[in-house]
Amino acid sequence: MDVTLIERASHFTHAPAMIRAMVDPALLDRALIPYDGLLKRGRVIRGEAASIDGTGVTLADGTQIAGDTIVLATGSSNSAPFKSATGDIEGLRADNAHWNAALRDASRVLIIGAGAVGTELAGEIAHAHPEKKVTLVASDPALFPGFPAKLGASLAAKLAAMGVEVITGARAQTLPGRDRPKGGTVALSNGREIEADLIVPAVGSRAQTSVADALPDVDRAADGRIKVDGYLRPSTLPNVFAAGDVAAAGDAMTIVGISRQKPWLEKTLKSLAAGKRLEEIKPYAPWGEKAPILVPLGPKRGSSFMMVATLGDWVTRMMKGRDLFLTKYNKLLGRA
Ligand SMILES: Cc1cc2nc3c(=O)[nH]c(=O)nc-3n(C[C@H](O)[C@H](O)[C@H](O)COP(=O)(O)OP(=O)(O)OC[C@H]3O[C@@H](n4cnc5c(N)ncnc54)[C@H](O)[C@@H]3O)c2cc1C
């Protein structure tokens, strides 16, 4: 199979390490991985995809790239220090430096949003800077409400032991921008007002869907991702697929979700190329409640949910906390 990857950035952003990189920018050297070594066969074209149709992709500069099968995987954007919204890797390094400097100067840090990113960031800061006052605000009544209650309870207890104040069941009435570090006072829905030298909005990823705008009969889910059918197809075109954060495939916006979609997609595309009909192929089945999650609170502590069990510091550290999958991803992208 002849594979072409169209990518606007010079480097892959290994997002799981970008949280700790806000505390320790030295990690950027391994968290941002050049695409040069990725494909032994096939090619990477550096460019901005503008639109897709049934025959291929049109780049922003008008170049047409032909393809029999097209996979839309334009992902999502997030707050400035974690991911570039434009593919500008130097800009991402500069954002990391700004946020790291603001963090170093801050005595009081307020993190708004207690999903995996906010919770991990609270743990990283508390681990590296135990002298700073860290407050984590969750809009739900408990942490990680989509998982067995033990996971959220264990993370809340560990954060408290690390000196983090966790406020649950409260929403910030205003959010500062996600681009530039800012301090100030934030009013919460529970009546409290919190003053902080640095406010970090950690309110989730936003799907980047504009490349799909011209596809026929595309529909967006409530969270902004593109709806797909059982075969991960976003439109009436039979040869266009979508996966990852951009696709509402029933999984969360996680690498965990992609780790299930990717093997299915790979097998399906190979079967179709070999002449199999789509009706003979089993549709994609998302993780559902079986999705695992690993939540480190710095390199030593954390809690995880896998299969049916909530696991503690040791498993979380060994599986994720100590290396954040950096070795694995550098190897996968062909970097020595
Ligand atoms: C800080 C942070 C930490 C995370 N940690 C974890 C974790 O520990 N575990 C986990 O499971 N999930 C984690 N996630 C979620 C995970 O990073 C995402 O689910 C995953 O990156 C999505 O992959 P993707 O390929 O769909 O999209 P992305 O990673 O967003 O990649 C999309 C790619 O498409 C490129 N692109 C976009 N538009 C265009 C265009 N028009 N033309 C050309 N190229 C384009 C972008 O440059 C980018 O390289 C984390 C997310 C964040 C923000």
Short mmCIF file of C-alpha atoms and ligand atoms in Angstrom, two decimals:
data_model
loop_
_atom_site.label_atom_id
_atom_site.label_comp_id
_atom_site.label_asym_id
_atom_site.label_seq_id
_atom_site.Cartn_x
_atom_site.Cartn_y
_atom_site.Cartn_z
CA MET A 1 0.00 0.00 0.00
CA ASP A 2 1.32 3.45 -0.90
CA VAL A 3 0.91 5.72 2.14
CA THR A 4 1.12 9.53 2.25
CA LEU A 5 0.89 11.48 5.50
CA ILE A 6 0.01 15.16 5.18
CA GLU A 7 1.16 17.07 8.27
CA ARG A 8 1.61 20.79 8.80
CA ALA A 9 3.96 20.52 11.79
CA SER A 10 7.65 19.64 11.64
CA HIS A 11 7.38 17.60 14.83
CA PHE A 12 4.94 15.19 16.44
CA THR A 13 3.68 16.52 19.78
CA HIS A 14 3.62 13.79 22.39
CA ALA A 15 0.86 15.39 24.47
CA PRO A 16 1.14 13.19 27.60
CA ALA A 17 4.59 14.67 28.28
CA MET A 18 3.54 18.29 27.62
CA ILE A 19 1.94 18.52 31.06
CA ARG A 20 5.19 17.79 32.90
CA ALA A 21 7.03 19.89 30.30
CA MET A 22 5.24 22.96 31.65
CA VAL A 23 7.05 22.30 34.92
CA ASP A 24 10.24 20.96 33.29
CA PRO A 25 10.86 22.41 29.79
CA ALA A 26 13.92 20.17 29.32
CA LEU A 27 11.41 17.42 28.48
CA LEU A 28 10.48 19.21 25.23
CA ASP A 29 13.52 17.76 23.48
CA ARG A 30 11.94 14.31 23.72
CA ALA A 31 8.25 15.33 23.70
CA LEU A 32 8.55 17.04 20.29
CA ILE A 33 9.68 14.41 17.82
CA PRO A 34 10.59 15.16 14.19
CA TYR A 35 8.57 13.31 11.54
CA ASP A 36 11.72 12.65 9.47
CA GLY A 37 12.21 9.08 10.69
CA LEU A 38 8.55 8.02 10.76
CA LEU A 39 8.00 6.19 7.49
CA LYS A 40 10.39 3.65 6.05
CA ARG A 41 8.01 3.24 3.11
CA GLY A 42 5.61 6.00 2.13
CA ARG A 43 6.12 9.75 2.41
CA VAL A 44 5.38 12.63 4.73
CA ILE A 45 4.29 15.82 2.97
CA ARG A 46 4.67 18.95 5.04
CA GLY A 47 1.60 21.03 4.29
CA GLU A 48 -1.74 22.36 5.46
CA ALA A 49 -4.71 20.29 4.27
CA ALA A 50 -7.55 22.61 3.27
CA SER A 51 -10.23 20.20 2.05
CA ILE A 52 -11.01 16.61 1.17
CA ASP A 53 -13.09 15.00 -1.53
CA GLY A 54 -13.45 11.46 -2.82
CA THR A 55 -10.30 11.72 -4.92
CA GLY A 56 -7.85 13.12 -2.38
CA VAL A 57 -6.76 16.17 -0.47
CA THR A 58 -6.28 19.80 -1.53
CA LEU A 59 -3.60 21.71 0.35
CA ALA A 60 -3.89 25.36 1.31
CA ASP A 61 -1.44 26.27 -1.49
CA GLY A 62 -3.68 24.54 -4.03
CA THR A 63 -1.60 21.36 -4.46
CA GLN A 64 -3.75 18.27 -5.04
CA ILE A 65 -2.68 15.00 -3.42
CA ALA A 66 -4.49 12.01 -4.88
CA GLY A 67 -5.66 9.10 -2.73
CA ASP A 68 -7.99 6.11 -3.15
CA THR A 69 -8.68 6.10 0.56
CA ILE A 70 -8.46 9.18 2.76
CA VAL A 71 -8.31 9.22 6.56
CA LEU A 72 -9.14 12.47 8.32
CA ALA A 73 -7.13 12.71 11.56
CA THR A 74 -6.74 16.44 12.18
CA GLY A 75 -7.17 16.00 15.93
CA SER A 76 -7.80 18.83 18.33
CA SER A 77 -6.38 21.95 19.89
CA ASN A 78 -5.90 22.63 23.58
CA SER A 79 -4.42 25.32 25.84
CA ALA A 80 -1.31 27.02 24.45
CA PRO A 81 1.45 25.31 26.45
CA PHE A 82 0.22 21.80 25.58
CA LYS A 83 -0.42 21.76 21.83
CA SER A 84 -0.02 24.10 18.90
CA ALA A 85 -3.29 25.13 17.26
CA THR A 86 -1.49 25.82 13.97
CA GLY A 87 1.40 23.34 13.75
CA ASP A 88 3.97 26.01 14.67
CA ILE A 89 6.45 24.02 16.78
CA GLU A 90 8.74 27.00 17.48
CA GLY A 91 5.66 28.87 18.69
CA LEU A 92 4.81 25.93 20.94
CA ARG A 93 8.32 26.04 22.43
CA ALA A 94 7.88 29.79 23.05
CA ASP A 95 4.48 29.20 24.69
CA ASN A 96 6.01 26.52 26.91
CA ALA A 97 8.72 29.00 27.96
CA HIS A 98 6.14 31.72 28.78
CA TRP A 99 3.97 29.40 30.86
CA ASN A 100 6.98 27.86 32.61
CA ALA A 101 8.29 31.33 33.55
CA ALA A 102 4.83 32.36 34.80
CA LEU A 103 4.63 29.15 36.82
CA ARG A 104 8.06 29.70 38.38
CA ASP A 105 7.03 33.23 39.41
CA ALA A 106 3.64 32.18 40.79
CA SER A 107 3.03 31.40 44.45
CA ARG A 108 -0.64 30.56 43.90
CA VAL A 109 -1.76 28.48 40.92
CA LEU A 110 -5.40 27.92 40.04
CA ILE A 111 -6.25 25.11 37.63
CA ILE A 112 -9.76 25.22 36.21
CA GLY A 113 -10.95 21.83 35.00
CA ALA A 114 -10.15 18.50 36.64
CA GLY A 115 -10.08 16.14 33.69
CA ALA A 116 -6.91 14.14 33.17
CA VAL A 117 -4.91 17.21 32.04
CA GLY A 118 -5.90 19.44 34.97
CA THR A 119 -5.53 16.69 37.56
CA GLU A 120 -2.13 15.57 36.25
CA LEU A 121 -0.91 19.17 36.09
CA ALA A 122 -1.94 19.75 39.73
CA GLY A 123 0.08 16.65 40.67
CA GLU A 124 3.12 17.68 38.61
CA ILE A 125 3.23 21.17 40.12
CA ALA A 126 2.68 19.91 43.67
CA HIS A 127 5.46 17.36 43.19
CA ALA A 128 8.01 19.78 41.71
CA HIS A 129 7.04 22.86 43.76
CA PRO A 130 5.59 21.76 47.10
CA GLU A 131 5.88 25.36 48.34
CA LYS A 132 3.31 26.66 45.83
CA LYS A 133 -0.39 26.78 46.70
CA VAL A 134 -2.24 24.77 44.04
CA THR A 135 -6.03 24.78 43.71
CA LEU A 136 -7.88 22.46 41.34
CA VAL A 137 -11.51 23.21 40.46
CA ALA A 138 -13.79 20.42 39.23
CA SER A 139 -17.27 21.13 37.90
CA ASP A 140 -18.47 17.61 38.77
CA PRO A 141 -19.20 16.60 42.36
CA ALA A 142 -16.27 14.11 42.25
CA LEU A 143 -13.10 13.60 40.22
CA PHE A 144 -13.35 11.27 37.18
CA PRO A 145 -17.12 10.68 37.40
CA GLY A 146 -17.07 8.44 34.29
CA PHE A 147 -15.01 5.82 36.14
CA PRO A 148 -15.56 3.73 39.29
CA ALA A 149 -15.76 6.10 42.29
CA LYS A 150 -12.60 4.58 43.79
CA LEU A 151 -10.42 6.17 41.09
CA GLY A 152 -11.57 9.73 41.76
CA ALA A 153 -11.54 9.23 45.54
CA SER A 154 -8.00 7.87 45.46
CA LEU A 155 -6.73 10.75 43.28
CA ALA A 156 -8.47 13.33 45.49
CA ALA A 157 -6.89 11.83 48.62
CA LYS A 158 -3.41 11.79 47.05
CA LEU A 159 -3.73 15.38 45.83
CA ALA A 160 -4.85 16.48 49.30
CA ALA A 161 -1.82 14.70 50.81
CA MET A 162 0.38 16.63 48.36
CA GLY A 163 -1.15 19.89 49.56
CA VAL A 164 -3.46 20.54 46.59
CA GLU A 165 -6.86 22.02 47.41
CA VAL A 166 -9.49 20.25 45.32
CA ILE A 167 -12.80 22.08 44.98
CA THR A 168 -15.54 19.91 43.47
CA GLY A 169 -18.99 20.78 42.16
CA ALA A 170 -18.02 24.36 41.25
CA ARG A 171 -17.72 26.13 37.92
CA ALA A 172 -15.57 29.13 37.15
CA GLN A 173 -17.85 32.03 36.15
CA THR A 174 -15.19 33.40 33.81
CA LEU A 175 -12.25 31.77 32.05
CA PRO A 176 -9.06 33.56 31.05
CA GLY A 177 -7.84 32.96 27.50
CA ARG A 178 -5.98 29.76 26.71
CA ASP A 179 -3.11 31.53 24.93
CA ARG A 180 -1.27 33.75 27.38
CA PRO A 181 -0.56 33.08 31.07
CA LYS A 182 -2.59 35.34 33.35
CA GLY A 183 -3.30 35.81 37.04
CA GLY A 184 -6.33 37.38 38.68
CA THR A 185 -9.43 36.61 40.68
CA VAL A 186 -11.90 33.95 39.55
CA ALA A 187 -15.45 33.75 40.92
CA LEU A 188 -16.81 30.24 41.32
CA SER A 189 -20.44 29.15 41.09
CA ASN A 190 -20.35 28.13 44.78
CA GLY A 191 -19.79 31.75 45.79
CA ARG A 192 -16.06 31.51 46.45
CA GLU A 193 -13.58 33.88 44.86
CA ILE A 194 -10.05 32.62 44.28
CA GLU A 195 -7.08 34.85 43.71
CA ALA A 196 -4.15 33.35 41.85
CA ASP A 197 -0.88 34.47 40.27
CA LEU A 198 -1.41 31.96 37.46
CA ILE A 199 -4.72 30.59 36.19
CA VAL A 200 -4.55 27.52 33.93
CA PRO A 201 -7.70 26.70 31.97
CA ALA A 202 -7.74 22.91 31.52
CA VAL A 203 -11.19 22.61 30.06
CA GLY A 204 -10.68 20.03 27.35
CA SER A 205 -9.75 19.65 23.71
CA ARG A 206 -11.51 21.24 20.73
CA ALA A 207 -11.81 19.14 17.59
CA GLN A 208 -10.25 20.68 14.45
CA THR A 209 -12.85 19.89 11.83
CA SER A 210 -12.60 22.56 9.13
CA VAL A 211 -10.94 20.21 6.61
CA ALA A 212 -14.20 18.22 6.57
CA ASP A 213 -16.41 21.23 5.79
CA ALA A 214 -16.77 20.44 2.09
CA LEU A 215 -17.59 16.75 2.55
CA PRO A 216 -21.18 15.81 1.66
CA ASP A 217 -23.61 15.43 4.57
CA VAL A 218 -21.15 15.95 7.40
CA ASP A 219 -22.73 16.37 10.82
CA ARG A 220 -21.18 17.50 14.09
CA ALA A 221 -21.83 16.03 17.55
CA ALA A 222 -22.60 18.29 20.52
CA ASP A 223 -18.91 18.35 21.50
CA GLY A 224 -17.92 19.61 18.03
CA ARG A 225 -16.43 16.34 16.78
CA ILE A 226 -17.53 14.93 13.46
CA LYS A 227 -20.14 12.20 13.55
CA VAL A 228 -19.09 8.94 11.90
CA ASP A 229 -20.97 5.78 10.92
CA GLY A 230 -20.13 2.32 12.24
CA TYR A 231 -17.21 2.14 9.81
CA LEU A 232 -15.72 5.48 10.95
CA ARG A 233 -16.94 7.29 7.82
CA PRO A 234 -17.93 10.96 8.31
CA SER A 235 -19.88 11.52 5.09
CA THR A 236 -21.63 9.75 2.25
CA LEU A 237 -18.29 9.17 0.51
CA PRO A 238 -17.45 5.47 0.94
CA ASN A 239 -13.67 5.94 0.81
CA VAL A 240 -13.24 8.72 3.38
CA PHE A 241 -12.68 7.74 7.02
CA ALA A 242 -12.09 9.73 10.21
CA ALA A 243 -10.37 8.73 13.45
CA GLY A 244 -8.89 10.16 16.63
CA ASP A 245 -9.98 13.35 18.40
CA VAL A 246 -11.72 14.73 15.32
CA ALA A 247 -14.16 11.79 15.09
CA ALA A 248 -17.13 11.14 17.39
CA ALA A 249 -16.55 7.38 17.27
CA GLY A 250 -17.82 6.71 20.79
CA ASP A 251 -14.40 7.00 22.46
CA ALA A 252 -13.04 9.86 24.57
CA MET A 253 -10.50 12.25 23.00
CA THR A 254 -7.57 10.09 24.10
CA ILE A 255 -4.68 8.06 22.79
CA VAL A 256 -6.43 5.21 24.56
CA GLY A 257 -9.34 5.69 22.13
CA ILE A 258 -6.97 5.84 19.17
CA SER A 259 -5.18 2.70 20.37
CA ARG A 260 -8.45 0.87 19.69
CA GLN A 261 -9.42 2.68 16.48
CA LYS A 262 -6.01 2.36 14.79
CA PRO A 263 -5.78 -1.47 14.61
CA TRP A 264 -9.40 -1.68 13.46
CA LEU A 265 -8.81 0.93 10.76
CA GLU A 266 -5.56 -0.66 9.64
CA LYS A 267 -7.19 -4.08 9.30
CA THR A 268 -10.25 -2.63 7.58
CA LEU A 269 -8.27 -0.61 5.03
CA LYS A 270 -6.07 -3.61 4.23
CA SER A 271 -9.13 -5.85 3.80
CA LEU A 272 -10.80 -3.30 1.51
CA ALA A 273 -7.61 -2.97 -0.54
CA ALA A 274 -7.56 -6.77 -0.85
CA GLY A 275 -11.06 -6.67 -2.39
CA LYS A 276 -13.26 -7.43 0.62
CA ARG A 277 -16.64 -5.69 0.74
CA LEU A 278 -17.38 -3.40 3.69
CA GLU A 279 -20.46 -5.46 4.61
CA GLU A 280 -18.17 -8.43 5.27
CA ILE A 281 -16.19 -6.43 7.84
CA LYS A 282 -17.20 -6.05 11.49
CA PRO A 283 -18.06 -2.42 12.34
CA TYR A 284 -15.91 -0.53 14.84
CA ALA A 285 -16.83 -1.04 18.51
CA PRO A 286 -15.63 1.70 20.89
CA TRP A 287 -14.16 1.01 24.34
CA GLY A 288 -17.33 1.85 26.28
CA GLU A 289 -16.86 1.43 30.00
CA LYS A 290 -13.77 -0.74 29.54
CA ALA A 291 -11.53 2.20 28.60
CA PRO A 292 -8.43 2.24 30.80
CA ILE A 293 -6.89 5.44 32.21
CA LEU A 294 -3.53 6.17 33.84
CA VAL A 295 -3.31 9.38 35.89
CA PRO A 296 0.15 10.15 37.27
CA LEU A 297 0.53 12.89 39.89
CA GLY A 298 4.18 13.60 39.15
CA PRO A 299 6.74 10.89 38.50
CA LYS A 300 6.09 8.90 41.69
CA ARG A 301 2.41 8.89 42.54
CA GLY A 302 -0.91 8.45 40.80
CA SER A 303 -3.88 6.16 40.28
CA SER A 304 -5.16 4.18 37.31
CA PHE A 305 -8.16 2.20 36.19
CA MET A 306 -7.55 -0.92 34.11
CA MET A 307 -9.91 -3.73 33.25
CA VAL A 308 -11.96 -3.79 36.48
CA ALA A 309 -9.46 -2.58 39.04
CA THR A 310 -8.30 0.76 40.43
CA LEU A 311 -4.53 0.61 40.80
CA GLY A 312 -2.14 2.77 42.75
CA ASP A 313 1.22 4.50 42.76
CA TRP A 314 3.45 1.62 41.68
CA VAL A 315 1.53 0.55 38.57
CA THR A 316 0.87 4.16 37.53
CA ARG A 317 4.54 5.06 37.98
CA MET A 318 5.86 2.01 36.13
CA MET A 319 3.36 2.20 33.26
CA LYS A 320 3.30 5.94 32.74
CA GLY A 321 4.54 8.29 35.47
CA ARG A 322 8.26 7.69 35.26
CA ASP A 323 8.70 7.89 31.46
CA LEU A 324 5.34 9.18 30.11
CA PHE A 325 5.75 6.80 27.13
CA LEU A 326 8.54 9.02 25.80
CA THR A 327 10.84 6.09 25.02
CA LYS A 328 8.05 4.27 23.20
CA TYR A 329 7.02 7.23 21.05
CA ASN A 330 10.56 8.30 20.17
CA LYS A 331 11.16 4.73 19.02
CA LEU A 332 7.85 4.57 17.11
CA LEU A 333 8.77 7.75 15.25
CA GLY A 334 12.14 6.32 14.34
CA ARG A 335 14.29 8.56 16.52
CA ALA A 336 17.41 6.92 17.89
C1 LIG B 1 -1.81 17.92 27.51
C2 LIG B 1 -2.46 16.66 27.01
C3 LIG B 1 -2.12 15.44 27.57
C4 LIG B 1 -2.71 14.26 27.12
N1 LIG B 1 -2.37 13.08 27.71
C5 LIG B 1 -2.97 11.94 27.30
C6 LIG B 1 -2.65 10.69 27.90
O1 LIG B 1 -1.81 10.62 28.79
N2 LIG B 1 -3.29 9.58 27.46
C7 LIG B 1 -4.22 9.62 26.47
O2 LIG B 1 -4.76 8.59 26.11
N3 LIG B 1 -4.54 10.80 25.87
C8 LIG B 1 -3.94 11.94 26.26
N4 LIG B 1 -4.26 13.13 25.67
C9 LIG B 1 -5.15 13.14 24.51
C10 LIG B 1 -4.35 12.84 23.27
O3 LIG B 1 -3.23 13.68 23.18
C11 LIG B 1 -5.19 12.97 22.02
O4 LIG B 1 -6.31 12.12 22.14
C12 LIG B 1 -4.41 12.61 20.78
O5 LIG B 1 -3.28 13.43 20.64
C13 LIG B 1 -5.28 12.75 19.57
O6 LIG B 1 -4.56 12.31 18.46
P1 LIG B 1 -5.03 12.72 17.01
O7 LIG B 1 -4.02 12.12 16.09
O8 LIG B 1 -6.46 12.44 16.81
O9 LIG B 1 -4.90 14.31 17.01
P2 LIG B 1 -3.66 15.27 17.32
O10 LIG B 1 -2.73 14.68 18.30
O11 LIG B 1 -4.30 16.59 17.63
O12 LIG B 1 -2.91 15.33 15.94
C14 LIG B 1 -3.48 15.94 14.82
C15 LIG B 1 -2.36 16.27 13.87
O13 LIG B 1 -2.93 16.78 12.68
C16 LIG B 1 -2.20 17.93 12.28
N5 LIG B 1 -3.15 18.77 11.55
C17 LIG B 1 -4.31 19.31 12.00
N6 LIG B 1 -4.93 19.97 11.02
C18 LIG B 1 -4.15 19.84 9.92
C19 LIG B 1 -4.26 20.29 8.60
N7 LIG B 1 -5.31 21.02 8.18
N8 LIG B 1 -3.28 19.98 7.71
C20 LIG B 1 -2.20 19.23 8.10
N9 LIG B 1 -2.04 18.78 9.34
C21 LIG B 1 -3.01 19.07 10.24
C22 LIG B 1 -1.71 18.57 13.56
O14 LIG B 1 -0.55 19.35 13.31
C23 LIG B 1 -1.42 17.34 14.41
O15 LIG B 1 -0.08 16.91 14.27
C24 LIG B 1 -3.67 14.32 26.08
C25 LIG B 1 -4.00 15.55 25.52
C26 LIG B 1 -3.42 16.73 25.98
C27 LIG B 1 -3.78 18.04 25.37
#
